[in-house]
Amino acid sequence: MIIAIDGPSGAGKSTLGKMLAKKLNLLYLDTGAMYRAVALAVTREGVPIWDIDRIAVIAETAKIDLVGEPDAMKVMLDGDDVSVNIRTLDAAQAASQVSTISEVRRIMVDHQRAIGESSPTGCVLEGRDIGSVVFPKADIKFFLTATPEARARRRYMEDQSKGRISSYENTLAEINERDERDVSREDSPLTIADDAVVIDTSELDLSEVFETMLAKIAEQSPTKIAPTT
Ligand code: DC
C-alpha cells in the first residue's frame, strides 16, 4: 500500500502523514527531510549553490537515514542526528534551492522508491512530487493545501511552541517565497496529480482532515487496510 501526500509547506502533510502511518501500520517517509539533510550537508561543506556537480556528489554520498517511529523520527546525516538543525528557516530555504537541481532529485527519488518498496506493509510518503513522479501508481494520492496565511499561522505557532525565534510576517514571506520556487522549478514542480484527492485544510481541524483521508482510503483501497488500532 503506497499513500502519496503532496502539497505546499504548512498544509498539514507531516502531521497527517504520521497519523495515517500509525493508524494503518505503514512506514512513514518525510521526503522533505531528505532534501533538507542534503542542503545541510552542502552548507556544512561550504559548497555554493551554483556548484551543481559538487552538490550532486554530496547527494550521492551523504548517508541519510530516517529512523524511529513516525512521531519521534530522527533524521541522521552521516551518523549525526540533525533532526533539529534541518528545521531552521535557513535550512528550509537551502533545501528549496537544492531541490531544484535535477541530479539531486534523481538521487533522492531513487532512494525514496527503494525505501517505499522495502516496507512489507507499505508506506506513507509526503512531499511535493510523490504522486506525480516518485510513485505515480500510488494506491491513493492526496494533495493537501491551505491558504498561505493559514499555513504561515500554523508554522508560526509551531515555531513558538518549539522555542524557535520567528515572526508571523517573516514566516508568511518565507512560505510565499518557497511556494513560488516549488511551483515554478523546471524539474518536478509542485503540481496536483490528475487522480489526487484535493483537501483544503484552511478551515478544517486535524481530526476532520484525518477522518476524510481515512474514508477515502477505505473507499479506494478497502482490501489493503489493516489498521493497528
Ligand atoms: O516539506 P519540507 O518543507 O520539509 O521540504 C523542504 C523543501 O524540499 C521544499 O522547499 C521543497 C523540497 N521538496 C521537494 O522538492 N520535493 C519533495 N518531495 C519534498 C520536498
PDB file of C-alpha atoms and ligand atoms in Angstrom:
ATOM      1  CA  MET A   1       0.000   0.000   0.000  1.00  0.00           C
ATOM      2  CA  ILE A   2       1.529   3.290  -1.064  1.00  0.00           C
ATOM      3  CA  ILE A   3      -0.100   6.521   0.093  1.00  0.00           C
ATOM      4  CA  ALA A   4       1.185   9.730  -1.519  1.00  0.00           C
ATOM      5  CA  ILE A   5       0.668  13.065   0.203  1.00  0.00           C
ATOM      6  CA  ASP A   6       1.738  16.177  -1.662  1.00  0.00           C
ATOM      7  CA  GLY A   7       1.166  19.852  -1.093  1.00  0.00           C
ATOM      8  CA  PRO A   8       2.821  23.105  -0.118  1.00  0.00           C
ATOM      9  CA  SER A   9       4.615  23.765   3.139  1.00  0.00           C
ATOM     10  CA  GLY A  10       2.408  24.010   6.218  1.00  0.00           C
ATOM     11  CA  ALA A  11      -0.685  22.305   4.758  1.00  0.00           C
ATOM     12  CA  GLY A  12      -0.527  19.524   7.369  1.00  0.00           C
ATOM     13  CA  LYS A  13       1.247  16.808   5.357  1.00  0.00           C
ATOM     14  CA  SER A  14       3.658  15.723   8.108  1.00  0.00           C
ATOM     15  CA  THR A  15       1.177  15.614  10.943  1.00  0.00           C
ATOM     16  CA  LEU A  16      -1.429  13.758   8.910  1.00  0.00           C
ATOM     17  CA  GLY A  17       1.113  11.503   7.237  1.00  0.00           C
ATOM     18  CA  LYS A  18       2.376  10.385  10.641  1.00  0.00           C
ATOM     19  CA  MET A  19      -1.170   9.834  11.909  1.00  0.00           C
ATOM     20  CA  LEU A  20      -2.046   7.704   8.869  1.00  0.00           C
ATOM     21  CA  ALA A  21       1.170   5.693   9.067  1.00  0.00           C
ATOM     22  CA  LYS A  22       0.482   4.908  12.713  1.00  0.00           C
ATOM     23  CA  LYS A  23      -3.148   4.048  12.201  1.00  0.00           C
ATOM     24  CA  LEU A  24      -2.516   1.817   9.178  1.00  0.00           C
ATOM     25  CA  ASN A  25       0.780   0.335  10.366  1.00  0.00           C
ATOM     26  CA  LEU A  26       2.751   1.725   7.425  1.00  0.00           C
ATOM     27  CA  LEU A  27       6.239   3.153   7.170  1.00  0.00           C
ATOM     28  CA  TYR A  28       6.334   6.960   7.120  1.00  0.00           C
ATOM     29  CA  LEU A  29       8.722   8.841   4.870  1.00  0.00           C
ATOM     30  CA  ASP A  30       9.194  12.608   5.093  1.00  0.00           C
ATOM     31  CA  THR A  31      10.911  13.275   1.756  1.00  0.00           C
ATOM     32  CA  GLY A  32      11.350  16.985   2.540  1.00  0.00           C
ATOM     33  CA  ALA A  33      13.622  15.956   5.425  1.00  0.00           C
ATOM     34  CA  MET A  34      15.863  14.200   2.892  1.00  0.00           C
ATOM     35  CA  TYR A  35      16.225  17.376   0.788  1.00  0.00           C
ATOM     36  CA  ARG A  36      16.844  19.329   3.983  1.00  0.00           C
ATOM     37  CA  ALA A  37      19.601  16.896   5.019  1.00  0.00           C
ATOM     38  CA  VAL A  38      21.304  17.245   1.624  1.00  0.00           C
ATOM     39  CA  ALA A  39      21.071  21.030   1.943  1.00  0.00           C
ATOM     40  CA  LEU A  40      22.633  20.883   5.400  1.00  0.00           C
ATOM     41  CA  ALA A  41      25.488  18.721   4.107  1.00  0.00           C
ATOM     42  CA  VAL A  42      26.036  21.224   1.269  1.00  0.00           C
ATOM     43  CA  THR A  43      26.063  24.148   3.708  1.00  0.00           C
ATOM     44  CA  ARG A  44      28.399  22.368   6.105  1.00  0.00           C
ATOM     45  CA  GLU A  45      30.880  21.729   3.323  1.00  0.00           C
ATOM     46  CA  GLY A  46      30.645  25.364   2.224  1.00  0.00           C
ATOM     47  CA  VAL A  47      29.649  24.456  -1.345  1.00  0.00           C
ATOM     48  CA  PRO A  48      27.963  27.323  -3.229  1.00  0.00           C
ATOM     49  CA  ILE A  49      24.508  26.638  -4.645  1.00  0.00           C
ATOM     50  CA  TRP A  50      25.687  27.090  -8.242  1.00  0.00           C
ATOM     51  CA  ASP A  51      28.227  24.252  -7.952  1.00  0.00           C
ATOM     52  CA  ILE A  52      25.844  21.578  -9.170  1.00  0.00           C
ATOM     53  CA  ASP A  53      28.488  18.899  -9.762  1.00  0.00           C
ATOM     54  CA  ARG A  54      29.775  19.034  -6.205  1.00  0.00           C
ATOM     55  CA  ILE A  55      26.252  19.152  -4.818  1.00  0.00           C
ATOM     56  CA  ALA A  56      25.342  16.039  -6.820  1.00  0.00           C
ATOM     57  CA  VAL A  57      28.351  14.226  -5.348  1.00  0.00           C
ATOM     58  CA  ILE A  58      27.215  15.220  -1.855  1.00  0.00           C
ATOM     59  CA  ALA A  59      23.668  13.992  -2.562  1.00  0.00           C
ATOM     60  CA  GLU A  60      25.041  10.693  -3.839  1.00  0.00           C
ATOM     61  CA  THR A  61      27.467  10.070  -0.997  1.00  0.00           C
ATOM     62  CA  ALA A  62      25.721  11.569   2.045  1.00  0.00           C
ATOM     63  CA  LYS A  63      24.263   8.853   4.233  1.00  0.00           C
ATOM     64  CA  ILE A  64      20.750   9.989   5.088  1.00  0.00           C
ATOM     65  CA  ASP A  65      18.630   7.811   7.356  1.00  0.00           C
ATOM     66  CA  LEU A  66      15.231   8.419   8.889  1.00  0.00           C
ATOM     67  CA  VAL A  67      14.987   6.265  11.980  1.00  0.00           C
ATOM     68  CA  GLY A  68      12.416   5.570  14.676  1.00  0.00           C
ATOM     69  CA  GLU A  69       8.656   5.725  14.969  1.00  0.00           C
ATOM     70  CA  PRO A  70       6.775   8.373  12.922  1.00  0.00           C
ATOM     71  CA  ASP A  71       6.173  10.770  15.834  1.00  0.00           C
ATOM     72  CA  ALA A  72       9.710  10.512  17.202  1.00  0.00           C
ATOM     73  CA  MET A  73      11.550  10.207  13.927  1.00  0.00           C
ATOM     74  CA  LYS A  74      15.211  11.169  13.846  1.00  0.00           C
ATOM     75  CA  VAL A  75      16.970  12.377  10.737  1.00  0.00           C
ATOM     76  CA  MET A  76      20.560  11.162  10.593  1.00  0.00           C
ATOM     77  CA  LEU A  77      23.195  12.639   8.298  1.00  0.00           C
ATOM     78  CA  ASP A  78      26.403  10.612   8.129  1.00  0.00           C
ATOM     79  CA  GLY A  79      25.657   9.232  11.578  1.00  0.00           C
ATOM     80  CA  ASP A  80      24.936  12.644  13.114  1.00  0.00           C
ATOM     81  CA  ASP A  81      21.429  13.422  14.460  1.00  0.00           C
ATOM     82  CA  VAL A  82      20.415  16.548  12.508  1.00  0.00           C
ATOM     83  CA  SER A  83      16.681  16.454  13.308  1.00  0.00           C
ATOM     84  CA  VAL A  84      16.806  19.913  14.909  1.00  0.00           C
ATOM     85  CA  ASN A  85      19.373  21.525  12.576  1.00  0.00           C
ATOM     86  CA  ILE A  86      17.318  20.810   9.437  1.00  0.00           C
ATOM     87  CA  ARG A  87      14.269  22.670  10.772  1.00  0.00           C
ATOM     88  CA  THR A  88      15.665  26.214  10.721  1.00  0.00           C
ATOM     89  CA  LEU A  89      14.450  28.827   8.226  1.00  0.00           C
ATOM     90  CA  ASP A  90      17.884  28.826   6.587  1.00  0.00           C
ATOM     91  CA  ALA A  91      17.776  25.065   6.148  1.00  0.00           C
ATOM     92  CA  ALA A  92      14.301  25.321   4.615  1.00  0.00           C
ATOM     93  CA  GLN A  93      15.470  27.899   2.101  1.00  0.00           C
ATOM     94  CA  ALA A  94      18.600  25.921   1.274  1.00  0.00           C
ATOM     95  CA  ALA A  95      16.500  22.752   0.811  1.00  0.00           C
ATOM     96  CA  SER A  96      14.188  24.587  -1.541  1.00  0.00           C
ATOM     97  CA  GLN A  97      17.204  25.671  -3.625  1.00  0.00           C
ATOM     98  CA  VAL A  98      18.952  22.299  -3.593  1.00  0.00           C
ATOM     99  CA  SER A  99      15.695  20.593  -4.610  1.00  0.00           C
ATOM    100  CA  THR A 100      15.667  22.482  -7.931  1.00  0.00           C
ATOM    101  CA  ILE A 101      18.760  20.515  -9.069  1.00  0.00           C
ATOM    102  CA  SER A 102      17.714  17.611 -11.341  1.00  0.00           C
ATOM    103  CA  GLU A 103      20.618  15.377 -10.377  1.00  0.00           C
ATOM    104  CA  VAL A 104      19.776  15.766  -6.692  1.00  0.00           C
ATOM    105  CA  ARG A 105      16.138  14.934  -7.419  1.00  0.00           C
ATOM    106  CA  ARG A 106      17.070  11.820  -9.387  1.00  0.00           C
ATOM    107  CA  ILE A 107      19.179  10.525  -6.487  1.00  0.00           C
ATOM    108  CA  MET A 108      16.519  11.335  -3.877  1.00  0.00           C
ATOM    109  CA  VAL A 109      13.703   9.784  -5.952  1.00  0.00           C
ATOM    110  CA  ASP A 110      15.702   6.541  -6.331  1.00  0.00           C
ATOM    111  CA  HIS A 111      16.221   6.441  -2.549  1.00  0.00           C
ATOM    112  CA  GLN A 112      12.574   7.181  -1.850  1.00  0.00           C
ATOM    113  CA  ARG A 113      11.336   4.437  -4.178  1.00  0.00           C
ATOM    114  CA  ALA A 114      13.727   1.933  -2.616  1.00  0.00           C
ATOM    115  CA  ILE A 115      12.587   2.839   0.909  1.00  0.00           C
ATOM    116  CA  GLY A 116       8.879   2.771  -0.037  1.00  0.00           C
ATOM    117  CA  GLU A 117       9.182  -0.590  -1.766  1.00  0.00           C
ATOM    118  CA  SER A 118      11.199  -2.128   1.061  1.00  0.00           C
ATOM    119  CA  SER A 119       8.398  -1.854   3.601  1.00  0.00           C
ATOM    120  CA  PRO A 120       6.454  -5.120   3.910  1.00  0.00           C
ATOM    121  CA  THR A 121       3.216  -3.337   4.823  1.00  0.00           C
ATOM    122  CA  GLY A 122       3.605  -0.234   2.659  1.00  0.00           C
ATOM    123  CA  CYS A 123       4.486   3.383   3.111  1.00  0.00           C
ATOM    124  CA  VAL A 124       3.055   6.862   3.523  1.00  0.00           C
ATOM    125  CA  LEU A 125       5.303   9.304   1.673  1.00  0.00           C
ATOM    126  CA  GLU A 126       4.883  13.045   1.876  1.00  0.00           C
ATOM    127  CA  GLY A 127       6.490  15.710  -0.280  1.00  0.00           C
ATOM    128  CA  ARG A 128       5.923  17.650  -3.480  1.00  0.00           C
ATOM    129  CA  ASP A 129       6.294  15.078  -6.272  1.00  0.00           C
ATOM    130  CA  ILE A 130       5.217  11.798  -4.701  1.00  0.00           C
ATOM    131  CA  GLY A 131       2.017  11.254  -6.681  1.00  0.00           C
ATOM    132  CA  SER A 132       3.411  12.779  -9.873  1.00  0.00           C
ATOM    133  CA  VAL A 133       6.951  11.330 -10.002  1.00  0.00           C
ATOM    134  CA  VAL A 134       8.045   9.066  -7.137  1.00  0.00           C
ATOM    135  CA  PHE A 135       5.010   6.764  -7.061  1.00  0.00           C
ATOM    136  CA  PRO A 136       2.719   7.697  -9.955  1.00  0.00           C
ATOM    137  CA  LYS A 137       0.890   4.414  -9.364  1.00  0.00           C
ATOM    138  CA  ALA A 138       0.329   5.017  -5.641  1.00  0.00           C
ATOM    139  CA  ASP A 139      -2.796   3.344  -4.272  1.00  0.00           C
ATOM    140  CA  ILE A 140      -4.094   6.717  -3.196  1.00  0.00           C
ATOM    141  CA  LYS A 141      -2.887  10.266  -3.673  1.00  0.00           C
ATOM    142  CA  PHE A 142      -3.754  13.230  -1.539  1.00  0.00           C
ATOM    143  CA  PHE A 143      -2.994  16.854  -2.244  1.00  0.00           C
ATOM    144  CA  LEU A 144      -3.307  18.907   0.929  1.00  0.00           C
ATOM    145  CA  THR A 145      -3.430  22.633   0.613  1.00  0.00           C
ATOM    146  CA  ALA A 146      -4.422  25.745   2.597  1.00  0.00           C
ATOM    147  CA  THR A 147      -4.180  29.494   2.157  1.00  0.00           C
ATOM    148  CA  PRO A 148      -0.674  30.944   2.649  1.00  0.00           C
ATOM    149  CA  GLU A 149      -1.993  32.842   5.687  1.00  0.00           C
ATOM    150  CA  ALA A 150      -3.384  29.707   7.349  1.00  0.00           C
ATOM    151  CA  ARG A 151      -0.146  27.838   6.666  1.00  0.00           C
ATOM    152  CA  ALA A 152       2.018  30.685   7.964  1.00  0.00           C
ATOM    153  CA  ARG A 153      -0.104  30.878  11.115  1.00  0.00           C
ATOM    154  CA  ARG A 154       0.390  27.162  11.795  1.00  0.00           C
ATOM    155  CA  ARG A 155       4.124  27.316  11.121  1.00  0.00           C
ATOM    156  CA  TYR A 156       4.488  30.367  13.341  1.00  0.00           C
ATOM    157  CA  MET A 157       2.624  28.685  16.204  1.00  0.00           C
ATOM    158  CA  GLU A 158       4.710  25.532  15.789  1.00  0.00           C
ATOM    159  CA  ASP A 159       7.914  27.603  15.891  1.00  0.00           C
ATOM    160  CA  GLN A 160       6.716  29.375  19.030  1.00  0.00           C
ATOM    161  CA  SER A 161       5.872  26.106  20.771  1.00  0.00           C
ATOM    162  CA  LYS A 162       9.348  24.774  19.977  1.00  0.00           C
ATOM    163  CA  GLY A 163      11.096  27.945  21.133  1.00  0.00           C
ATOM    164  CA  ARG A 164      12.278  28.892  17.639  1.00  0.00           C
ATOM    165  CA  ILE A 165      12.579  32.617  17.037  1.00  0.00           C
ATOM    166  CA  SER A 166      10.362  33.869  14.222  1.00  0.00           C
ATOM    167  CA  SER A 167       7.636  36.366  13.393  1.00  0.00           C
ATOM    168  CA  TYR A 168       4.365  35.768  11.563  1.00  0.00           C
ATOM    169  CA  GLU A 169       5.331  38.257   8.832  1.00  0.00           C
ATOM    170  CA  ASN A 170       8.688  36.568   8.172  1.00  0.00           C
ATOM    171  CA  THR A 171       7.094  33.146   8.170  1.00  0.00           C
ATOM    172  CA  LEU A 172       4.469  34.263   5.634  1.00  0.00           C
ATOM    173  CA  ALA A 173       7.118  35.844   3.405  1.00  0.00           C
ATOM    174  CA  GLU A 174       9.234  32.712   3.599  1.00  0.00           C
ATOM    175  CA  ILE A 175       6.267  30.476   2.737  1.00  0.00           C
ATOM    176  CA  ASN A 176       5.390  32.644  -0.285  1.00  0.00           C
ATOM    177  CA  GLU A 177       8.981  32.595  -1.490  1.00  0.00           C
ATOM    178  CA  ARG A 178       9.275  28.815  -1.147  1.00  0.00           C
ATOM    179  CA  ASP A 179       5.871  28.217  -2.800  1.00  0.00           C
ATOM    180  CA  GLU A 180       6.981  30.288  -5.754  1.00  0.00           C
ATOM    181  CA  ARG A 181      10.193  28.290  -6.151  1.00  0.00           C
ATOM    182  CA  ASP A 182       8.486  24.918  -5.630  1.00  0.00           C
ATOM    183  CA  VAL A 183       5.796  25.535  -8.273  1.00  0.00           C
ATOM    184  CA  SER A 184       7.995  27.243 -10.841  1.00  0.00           C
ATOM    185  CA  ARG A 185      11.078  24.992 -10.917  1.00  0.00           C
ATOM    186  CA  GLU A 186      11.610  23.097 -14.180  1.00  0.00           C
ATOM    187  CA  ASP A 187      12.110  19.620 -12.763  1.00  0.00           C
ATOM    188  CA  SER A 188       9.109  18.082 -10.983  1.00  0.00           C
ATOM    189  CA  PRO A 189       7.395  21.261  -9.843  1.00  0.00           C
ATOM    190  CA  LEU A 190       4.699  21.023  -7.208  1.00  0.00           C
ATOM    191  CA  THR A 191       1.577  20.008  -9.143  1.00  0.00           C
ATOM    192  CA  ILE A 192      -1.705  18.334  -8.369  1.00  0.00           C
ATOM    193  CA  ALA A 193      -1.754  14.827  -9.901  1.00  0.00           C
ATOM    194  CA  ASP A 194      -4.869  14.252 -12.029  1.00  0.00           C
ATOM    195  CA  ASP A 195      -6.081  11.480  -9.761  1.00  0.00           C
ATOM    196  CA  ALA A 196      -5.271  13.168  -6.431  1.00  0.00           C
ATOM    197  CA  VAL A 197      -7.868  13.805  -3.758  1.00  0.00           C
ATOM    198  CA  VAL A 198      -7.540  17.525  -3.002  1.00  0.00           C
ATOM    199  CA  ILE A 199      -8.296  18.705   0.525  1.00  0.00           C
ATOM    200  CA  ASP A 200      -8.190  22.359   1.534  1.00  0.00           C
ATOM    201  CA  THR A 201      -7.320  22.266   5.238  1.00  0.00           C
ATOM    202  CA  SER A 202      -7.595  26.043   5.872  1.00  0.00           C
ATOM    203  CA  GLU A 203     -10.879  25.820   7.753  1.00  0.00           C
ATOM    204  CA  LEU A 204     -10.703  22.216   8.964  1.00  0.00           C
ATOM    205  CA  ASP A 205      -9.288  20.839  12.170  1.00  0.00           C
ATOM    206  CA  LEU A 206      -6.877  17.936  12.179  1.00  0.00           C
ATOM    207  CA  SER A 207      -9.388  15.253  13.095  1.00  0.00           C
ATOM    208  CA  GLU A 208     -11.740  16.310  10.301  1.00  0.00           C
ATOM    209  CA  VAL A 209      -8.980  16.019   7.706  1.00  0.00           C
ATOM    210  CA  PHE A 210      -7.810  12.713   9.186  1.00  0.00           C
ATOM    211  CA  GLU A 211     -11.293  11.185   9.045  1.00  0.00           C
ATOM    212  CA  THR A 212     -11.762  12.405   5.461  1.00  0.00           C
ATOM    213  CA  MET A 213      -8.467  10.809   4.443  1.00  0.00           C
ATOM    214  CA  LEU A 214      -9.276   7.512   6.161  1.00  0.00           C
ATOM    215  CA  ALA A 215     -12.680   7.407   4.479  1.00  0.00           C
ATOM    216  CA  LYS A 216     -11.086   7.991   1.061  1.00  0.00           C
ATOM    217  CA  ILE A 217      -8.538   5.247   1.676  1.00  0.00           C
ATOM    218  CA  ALA A 218     -11.264   2.833   2.760  1.00  0.00           C
ATOM    219  CA  GLU A 219     -13.246   3.733  -0.355  1.00  0.00           C
ATOM    220  CA  GLN A 220     -10.380   3.374  -2.827  1.00  0.00           C
ATOM    221  CA  SER A 221      -8.308   0.560  -1.304  1.00  0.00           C
ATOM    222  CA  PRO A 222     -10.618  -1.335   1.071  1.00  0.00           C
ATOM    223  CA  THR A 223      -8.740  -4.629   0.803  1.00  0.00           C
ATOM    224  CA  LYS A 224      -5.381  -3.135   1.736  1.00  0.00           C
ATOM    225  CA  ILE A 225      -6.334  -1.621   5.049  1.00  0.00           C
ATOM    226  CA  ALA A 226      -5.041  -3.374   8.140  1.00  0.00           C
ATOM    227  CA  PRO A 227      -5.365  -0.842  10.967  1.00  0.00           C
ATOM    228  CA  THR A 228      -3.443  -1.452  14.156  1.00  0.00           C
ATOM    229  CA  THR A 229      -5.870   0.415  16.427  1.00  0.00           C
TER     230      THR A 229
HETATM  231  O1   DC B   1       8.393  19.610   3.144  1.00  0.00           O
HETATM  232  P1   DC B   1       9.620  20.462   3.530  1.00  0.00           P
HETATM  233  O2   DC B   1       9.266  21.877   3.815  1.00  0.00           O
HETATM  234  O3   DC B   1      10.414  19.838   4.621  1.00  0.00           O
HETATM  235  O4   DC B   1      10.546  20.444   2.208  1.00  0.00           O
HETATM  236  C1   DC B   1      11.732  21.169   2.108  1.00  0.00           C
HETATM  237  C2   DC B   1      11.978  21.572   0.657  1.00  0.00           C
HETATM  238  O5   DC B   1      12.242  20.399  -0.106  1.00  0.00           O
HETATM  239  C3   DC B   1      10.791  22.253  -0.013  1.00  0.00           C
HETATM  240  O6   DC B   1      11.048  23.619  -0.257  1.00  0.00           O
HETATM  241  C4   DC B   1      10.615  21.578  -1.339  1.00  0.00           C
HETATM  242  C5   DC B   1      11.571  20.440  -1.343  1.00  0.00           C
HETATM  243  N1   DC B   1      10.916  19.152  -1.587  1.00  0.00           N
HETATM  244  C6   DC B   1      10.810  18.736  -2.888  1.00  0.00           C
HETATM  245  O7   DC B   1      11.189  19.456  -3.804  1.00  0.00           O
HETATM  246  N2   DC B   1      10.291  17.510  -3.155  1.00  0.00           N
HETATM  247  C7   DC B   1       9.861  16.722  -2.172  1.00  0.00           C
HETATM  248  N3   DC B   1       9.363  15.509  -2.461  1.00  0.00           N
HETATM  249  C8   DC B   1       9.935  17.153  -0.829  1.00  0.00           C
HETATM  250  C9   DC B   1      10.462  18.396  -0.562  1.00  0.00           C
END
